Amino acid sequence: VNCLASEARFPELANPVQINFDGKGRLWALCMPAYPQWKPGDPKPNDKLLIFEDNDGDGVADRMKVFADGLHVPIGFEFFDGGVFVASQPQLLYLKDTDGDGRADIREIVLDGFGSEDTHVGICSLEWSPGGELYLLEGVAKSTTVETIHGPMRNRTPTVYTFNPRTLKLSIHIKPAPVNPWSFVHDRWGQGFVGDGTTANHFWTSPLSGAAFSGRPGIDPFLKYSGARLRPMIGAEFVSSRHFPDDAQGNYLYACVINLNGIPQFRIRDDGAGFAAERVEDMIVSSDKNFRPVDPQFGPDGALYFGDWHAALIGHMQYSQRDPNRDHAHGRIYRITHAERPLLKPVIAAGRP
């Protein structure tokens, strides 16, 4: 394990919550030091979307650019058409750099009116579907009223939305979703899996998608770690890298930030008409209780990358929202490599048809 970047060298890297890689192989990190909420009268929130470059491939960032600032508790972003969608509560923004200086000069409000009363469960964990629609996840205790060209979308229930960027249509994919969905990933067959950040229960999505219904999700989780065990969860991923051993392929990972400060690993198997999970060797565990891993992602070199929110106080109920001990300055990004297997040669997609 090595540290790609930290706040010691890059002070803007504070409280990262989601990472991703662009077509040039660069790591982007979304940071929200304004969490858990903005206090009226204080300077306006200035959360940031950062770009890191590791030019010599040694796993340490050589430079960093601020792609966008002035964001408000952003919990998700995804690339699209040379730019990025960013969830900056209560809005979905589209940001793009048109002059090549590495900083967004276009900032468009695509959708407005998502609930932001409880910022830690705002629209988050943006993810493309295999069919080209954007998934937006939203948790409990929200009052969303979004006006679209197709009519208003009103909602007060945990939901996975789909957004079509070509038609600008916002639709329901899963309603109700788990209490606070904080991850949506696909296996190699395109099957969807959604994780509940609060309970760390994870669900296969095919039986849940379609028409909205009342109550709770009507199927058992394929991975259940509720109560005081291995929760909460901030981001999940399937192992899909040739840099990792054959027997690890298809294993399921998620980042855990309280009862286990680390990334547990599970072997997935068929179970009747659904799936089941069995815990195997953890990917990483730390004794540092301020270690808060987020959003594991495989990079172009085949290594596993993840952020570290790195804060002592992270709860929104256990402590005052404006507790002066909340940390708004620390953040890390780490890389996990296999000691005996070579890294992959990155395939750069930028500039290709």
Coordinates of C-alpha atoms in Angstrom, one line a residue:
V1 CA 0.0 0.0 0.0
N2 CA 1.3 3.4 -0.8
C3 CA -0.1 7.0 -0.5
L4 CA -0.7 8.6 -3.9
A5 CA -1.5 12.0 -2.4
S6 CA -2.2 13.6 0.9
E7 CA -3.2 17.0 2.3
A8 CA 0.5 17.5 3.5
R9 CA 1.5 18.2 -0.1
F10 CA -1.9 19.1 -1.6
P11 CA -3.9 21.1 0.9
E12 CA -6.9 21.1 -1.3
L13 CA -7.3 17.3 -0.8
A14 CA -9.7 17.5 2.2
N15 CA -12.4 15.0 3.0
P16 CA -12.4 13.2 -0.4
V17 CA -15.6 11.2 -1.0
Q18 CA -15.5 9.8 -4.5
I19 CA -12.8 9.1 -7.1
N20 CA -12.7 8.1 -10.7
F21 CA -10.3 7.9 -13.7
D22 CA -10.7 9.8 -17.0
G23 CA -9.7 8.7 -20.5
K24 CA -6.2 10.1 -20.0
G25 CA -5.7 7.8 -17.0
R26 CA -5.8 10.7 -14.5
L27 CA -7.3 10.3 -11.1
W28 CA -10.1 12.7 -10.1
A29 CA -11.2 13.3 -6.5
L30 CA -14.3 15.0 -5.2
C31 CA -13.7 16.7 -1.9
M32 CA -16.2 18.1 0.6
P33 CA -14.6 19.9 3.5
A34 CA -17.9 21.9 3.9
Y35 CA -19.6 18.7 5.2
P36 CA -21.8 18.3 7.1
Q37 CA -23.5 21.7 6.3
W38 CA -22.9 25.3 5.5
K39 CA -23.6 27.8 8.3
P40 CA -25.4 30.9 7.0
G41 CA -23.2 33.9 7.4
D42 CA -20.0 32.0 6.9
P43 CA -18.1 32.3 3.6
K44 CA -19.8 30.3 0.8
P45 CA -18.9 26.6 0.6
N46 CA -15.9 26.0 -1.5
D47 CA -15.7 22.2 -2.0
K48 CA -13.6 21.1 -5.0
L49 CA -13.1 18.6 -7.8
L50 CA -9.4 17.8 -8.2
I51 CA -7.3 16.1 -10.9
F52 CA -4.1 14.2 -10.0
E53 CA -1.4 13.1 -12.4
D54 CA 1.2 10.4 -11.8
N55 CA 3.5 11.1 -14.7
D56 CA 6.2 8.5 -13.9
G57 CA 3.9 5.7 -12.8
D58 CA 5.4 5.3 -9.3
G59 CA 2.1 5.5 -7.5
V60 CA 2.8 9.1 -6.2
A61 CA 1.0 12.1 -7.6
D62 CA 3.4 14.6 -9.3
R63 CA 0.9 17.4 -9.8
M64 CA -2.6 18.4 -9.0
K65 CA -5.1 20.8 -10.6
V66 CA -8.3 22.3 -9.2
F67 CA -10.9 21.5 -12.0
A68 CA -13.7 23.2 -10.2
D69 CA -14.3 24.9 -6.8
G70 CA -17.3 26.6 -5.2
L71 CA -19.2 23.3 -4.9
H72 CA -21.6 22.5 -2.1
V73 CA -21.2 19.1 -0.3
P74 CA -20.8 17.2 -3.6
I75 CA -21.1 13.5 -3.1
G76 CA -20.9 12.2 -6.7
F77 CA -19.5 12.9 -10.2
E78 CA -19.2 11.1 -13.5
F79 CA -17.6 11.9 -16.9
F80 CA -19.7 12.8 -19.9
D81 CA -19.0 14.2 -23.4
G82 CA -15.6 15.8 -22.5
G83 CA -16.9 17.2 -19.1
V84 CA -18.4 15.9 -15.9
F85 CA -21.7 15.7 -14.1
V86 CA -21.3 16.8 -10.5
A87 CA -23.9 16.5 -7.7
S88 CA -23.5 19.9 -5.9
Q89 CA -26.5 20.0 -3.5
P90 CA -29.3 20.7 -4.4
Q91 CA -28.2 20.7 -8.0
L92 CA -26.8 18.4 -10.7
L93 CA -24.2 20.5 -12.5
Y94 CA -22.4 19.9 -15.8
L95 CA -18.8 21.2 -15.9
K96 CA -16.4 21.3 -18.8
D97 CA -13.0 22.7 -19.7
T98 CA -13.1 24.1 -23.2
D99 CA -9.7 25.9 -23.4
G100 CA -7.5 23.1 -22.2
D101 CA -6.2 24.7 -19.0
G102 CA -7.5 21.9 -16.8
R103 CA -10.1 24.1 -15.2
A104 CA -13.9 24.1 -15.9
D105 CA -15.0 27.3 -17.7
I106 CA -18.5 26.0 -18.4
R107 CA -20.8 25.5 -15.5
E108 CA -24.4 24.6 -16.3
I109 CA -27.2 23.7 -13.9
V110 CA -28.8 20.6 -15.4
L111 CA -31.3 19.8 -12.7
D112 CA -32.2 21.8 -9.5
G113 CA -34.3 21.0 -6.5
F114 CA -32.9 17.7 -5.0
G115 CA -33.5 17.6 -1.3
S116 CA -30.5 18.9 0.8
E117 CA -32.0 19.0 4.3
D118 CA -29.7 16.1 5.3
T119 CA -26.6 16.6 3.2
H120 CA -25.0 13.2 3.9
V121 CA -27.8 11.4 2.0
G122 CA -28.1 13.8 -1.0
I123 CA -27.8 12.6 -4.6
C124 CA -24.6 10.7 -4.7
S125 CA -22.4 7.9 -6.2
L126 CA -23.1 8.8 -9.8
E127 CA -22.6 5.7 -12.0
W128 CA -23.3 4.9 -15.7
S129 CA -25.6 2.0 -16.5
P130 CA -24.7 -0.4 -19.3
G131 CA -27.4 1.2 -21.4
G132 CA -26.0 4.7 -21.1
E133 CA -28.2 6.2 -18.4
L134 CA -26.8 7.9 -15.3
Y135 CA -27.8 6.5 -11.9
L136 CA -28.3 9.0 -9.1
L137 CA -28.8 7.7 -5.6
E138 CA -30.8 9.5 -2.9
G139 CA -31.4 8.6 0.7
V140 CA -34.1 8.9 3.3
A141 CA -35.5 12.1 4.9
K142 CA -35.4 14.2 1.8
S143 CA -37.9 16.5 0.1
T144 CA -37.0 16.5 -3.6
T145 CA -38.9 18.6 -6.1
V146 CA -37.1 18.7 -9.5
E147 CA -38.5 20.6 -12.4
T148 CA -37.7 19.0 -15.8
I149 CA -38.7 19.6 -19.4
H150 CA -40.8 16.4 -19.0
G151 CA -42.6 17.6 -15.9
P152 CA -41.8 17.7 -12.2
M153 CA -40.3 14.9 -10.1
R154 CA -41.4 15.0 -6.5
N155 CA -40.0 12.4 -4.1
R156 CA -39.6 11.7 -0.3
T157 CA -38.5 8.1 -0.5
P158 CA -35.0 6.5 -0.8
T159 CA -34.6 6.1 -4.6
V160 CA -32.2 5.2 -7.4
Y161 CA -33.0 7.6 -10.3
T162 CA -31.9 7.2 -13.9
F163 CA -31.1 10.3 -15.9
N164 CA -30.9 10.3 -19.7
P165 CA -28.4 13.1 -20.6
R166 CA -29.6 13.1 -24.3
T167 CA -33.3 13.6 -23.5
L168 CA -32.9 15.2 -20.0
K169 CA -35.5 12.8 -18.7
L170 CA -35.3 11.9 -15.0
S171 CA -37.0 8.5 -14.1
I172 CA -37.3 6.1 -11.2
H173 CA -35.2 3.0 -11.4
I174 CA -35.6 1.6 -7.9
K175 CA -38.2 2.9 -5.4
P176 CA -37.9 2.3 -2.5
A177 CA -34.2 1.8 -2.5
P178 CA -32.3 0.8 0.6
V179 CA -32.3 3.4 3.4
N180 CA -29.3 5.4 2.2
P181 CA -27.9 4.0 -1.0
W182 CA -24.2 5.0 -1.3
S183 CA -22.9 2.6 -4.0
F184 CA -24.1 1.2 -7.3
V185 CA -21.9 -1.2 -9.2
H186 CA -22.2 -3.8 -12.0
D187 CA -20.7 -7.2 -12.4
R188 CA -19.2 -8.5 -15.7
W189 CA -22.6 -9.4 -16.9
G190 CA -24.1 -6.0 -16.3
Q191 CA -26.1 -7.0 -13.2
G192 CA -26.6 -4.1 -10.8
F193 CA -25.8 -4.2 -7.1
V194 CA -26.8 -1.4 -4.7
G195 CA -25.3 -0.9 -1.2
D196 CA -27.0 0.8 1.8
G197 CA -24.5 3.1 3.5
T198 CA -26.3 2.9 6.8
T199 CA -26.7 -0.8 7.4
A200 CA -24.1 -2.0 4.9
N201 CA -26.6 -4.4 3.4
H202 CA -26.2 -4.9 -0.3
F203 CA -28.9 -5.9 -2.8
W204 CA -29.1 -7.4 -6.3
T205 CA -31.1 -4.8 -8.2
S206 CA -32.9 -6.7 -11.0
P207 CA -35.8 -7.8 -8.8
L208 CA -36.1 -4.2 -7.3
S209 CA -36.1 -2.2 -10.6
G210 CA -39.3 -1.2 -12.4
A211 CA -42.5 0.2 -11.0
A212 CA -42.4 2.0 -7.6
F213 CA -43.9 0.2 -4.7
S214 CA -44.5 0.9 -1.0
G215 CA -42.6 -0.4 2.0
R216 CA -39.0 -1.6 2.1
P217 CA -37.1 -3.5 -0.6
G218 CA -38.9 -6.8 -0.8
I219 CA -35.9 -9.1 -1.2
D220 CA -33.2 -10.2 1.2
P221 CA -29.8 -8.6 0.8
F222 CA -27.2 -10.9 -0.9
L223 CA -24.7 -9.4 1.6
K224 CA -26.0 -8.6 5.1
Y225 CA -23.9 -6.9 7.7
S226 CA -26.4 -4.8 9.6
G227 CA -26.4 -3.6 13.2
A228 CA -23.0 -3.1 14.7
R229 CA -21.0 -5.1 12.2
L230 CA -19.0 -3.8 9.3
R231 CA -20.8 -0.6 8.7
P232 CA -21.4 2.1 7.4
M233 CA -20.4 1.6 3.8
I234 CA -19.0 4.3 1.4
G235 CA -18.6 2.8 -2.1
A236 CA -18.2 -0.7 -3.5
E237 CA -16.4 -2.4 -6.4
F238 CA -16.0 -5.8 -8.0
V239 CA -12.4 -7.1 -8.5
S240 CA -11.8 -7.0 -12.2
S241 CA -8.1 -6.5 -12.7
R242 CA -5.5 -8.9 -14.1
H243 CA -3.0 -7.4 -11.6
F244 CA -4.9 -9.3 -8.9
P245 CA -4.9 -13.2 -8.6
D246 CA -7.4 -15.3 -10.6
D247 CA -9.1 -16.5 -7.4
A248 CA -9.9 -12.9 -6.5
Q249 CA -11.7 -12.0 -9.8
G250 CA -15.3 -11.2 -9.3
N251 CA -14.9 -10.7 -5.5
Y252 CA -16.9 -7.8 -4.0
L253 CA -15.3 -5.0 -2.0
Y254 CA -16.8 -2.2 0.0
A255 CA -15.3 0.6 2.1
C256 CA -16.2 0.5 5.8
V257 CA -15.6 3.5 8.1
I258 CA -16.7 2.8 11.7
N259 CA -16.9 -0.8 13.0
L260 CA -14.1 -1.8 10.6
N261 CA -11.8 0.8 9.4
G262 CA -10.9 -0.9 6.1
I263 CA -12.1 -2.6 3.0
P264 CA -13.6 -6.1 3.5
Q265 CA -13.7 -8.6 0.7
F266 CA -16.4 -11.1 -0.2
R267 CA -16.7 -14.0 -2.6
I268 CA -20.0 -13.9 -4.6
R269 CA -21.8 -17.1 -5.6
D270 CA -25.1 -18.1 -7.1
D271 CA -27.8 -18.8 -4.5
G272 CA -31.1 -20.1 -6.0
A273 CA -32.5 -17.3 -8.1
G274 CA -30.2 -14.7 -6.6
F275 CA -26.7 -14.3 -5.1
A276 CA -25.0 -14.9 -1.7
A277 CA -21.7 -13.6 -0.3
E278 CA -19.0 -15.2 1.8
R279 CA -16.4 -13.1 3.6
V280 CA -12.8 -13.8 2.7
E281 CA -9.5 -12.1 3.5
D282 CA -10.0 -8.3 4.0
M283 CA -8.3 -6.2 1.4
I284 CA -7.0 -3.7 4.0
V285 CA -7.7 -2.9 7.7
S286 CA -6.3 -0.2 9.9
S287 CA -6.1 0.4 13.6
D288 CA -6.3 4.1 13.0
K289 CA -9.9 5.1 13.9
N290 CA -9.6 8.3 11.8
F291 CA -8.9 6.1 8.7
R292 CA -12.2 6.4 6.7
P293 CA -11.8 4.7 3.3
V294 CA -14.1 5.7 0.5
D295 CA -15.0 4.5 -3.0
P296 CA -12.5 1.8 -4.0
Q297 CA -11.8 1.9 -7.8
F298 CA -9.4 0.0 -10.1
G299 CA -7.1 2.3 -12.0
P300 CA -5.7 2.0 -15.6
D301 CA -2.6 0.2 -14.2
G302 CA -4.7 -2.5 -12.5
A303 CA -4.0 -1.3 -9.0
L304 CA -6.8 -0.6 -6.5
Y305 CA -7.2 3.0 -5.5
F306 CA -9.4 4.5 -2.7
G307 CA -9.8 7.8 -0.9
D308 CA -9.5 8.4 2.9
W309 CA -11.9 10.9 4.2
H310 CA -9.7 10.9 7.4
A311 CA -11.7 12.5 10.2
A312 CA -12.4 11.8 13.8
L313 CA -16.0 13.0 13.7
I314 CA -18.1 11.7 10.8
G315 CA -21.5 11.1 12.2
H316 CA -24.4 13.4 11.5
M317 CA -26.4 12.4 14.6
Q318 CA -23.7 11.5 17.2
Y319 CA -22.2 15.0 17.2
S320 CA -23.4 18.5 16.6
Q321 CA -23.4 19.4 13.0
R322 CA -21.2 22.4 13.9
D323 CA -19.0 20.7 16.4
P324 CA -15.7 22.6 16.3
N325 CA -13.7 19.3 16.4
R326 CA -14.9 18.3 12.9
D327 CA -12.0 18.0 10.6
H328 CA -12.1 20.0 7.4
A329 CA -8.5 19.7 6.4
H330 CA -7.3 16.1 6.1
G331 CA -7.6 13.7 3.2
R332 CA -5.6 10.9 1.5
I333 CA -5.6 8.8 -1.6
Y334 CA -4.0 5.3 -1.5
R335 CA -3.1 2.6 -3.9
I336 CA -3.0 -1.1 -3.3
T337 CA -0.7 -3.3 -5.5
H338 CA 0.0 -7.0 -5.5
A339 CA 3.6 -7.6 -4.3
E340 CA 4.3 -10.5 -6.8
R341 CA 2.3 -9.5 -9.9
P342 CA 3.2 -6.9 -12.5
L343 CA 1.1 -3.8 -13.0
L344 CA -0.7 -3.4 -16.3
K345 CA 0.3 -1.0 -19.1
P346 CA -2.4 1.6 -19.1
V347 CA -4.5 1.8 -22.2
I348 CA -5.2 5.5 -22.8
A349 CA -8.7 6.1 -24.4
A350 CA -8.3 9.9 -24.9
G351 CA -8.0 10.9 -28.5
R352 CA -9.3 7.6 -29.9
P353 CA -12.5 7.3 -32.0

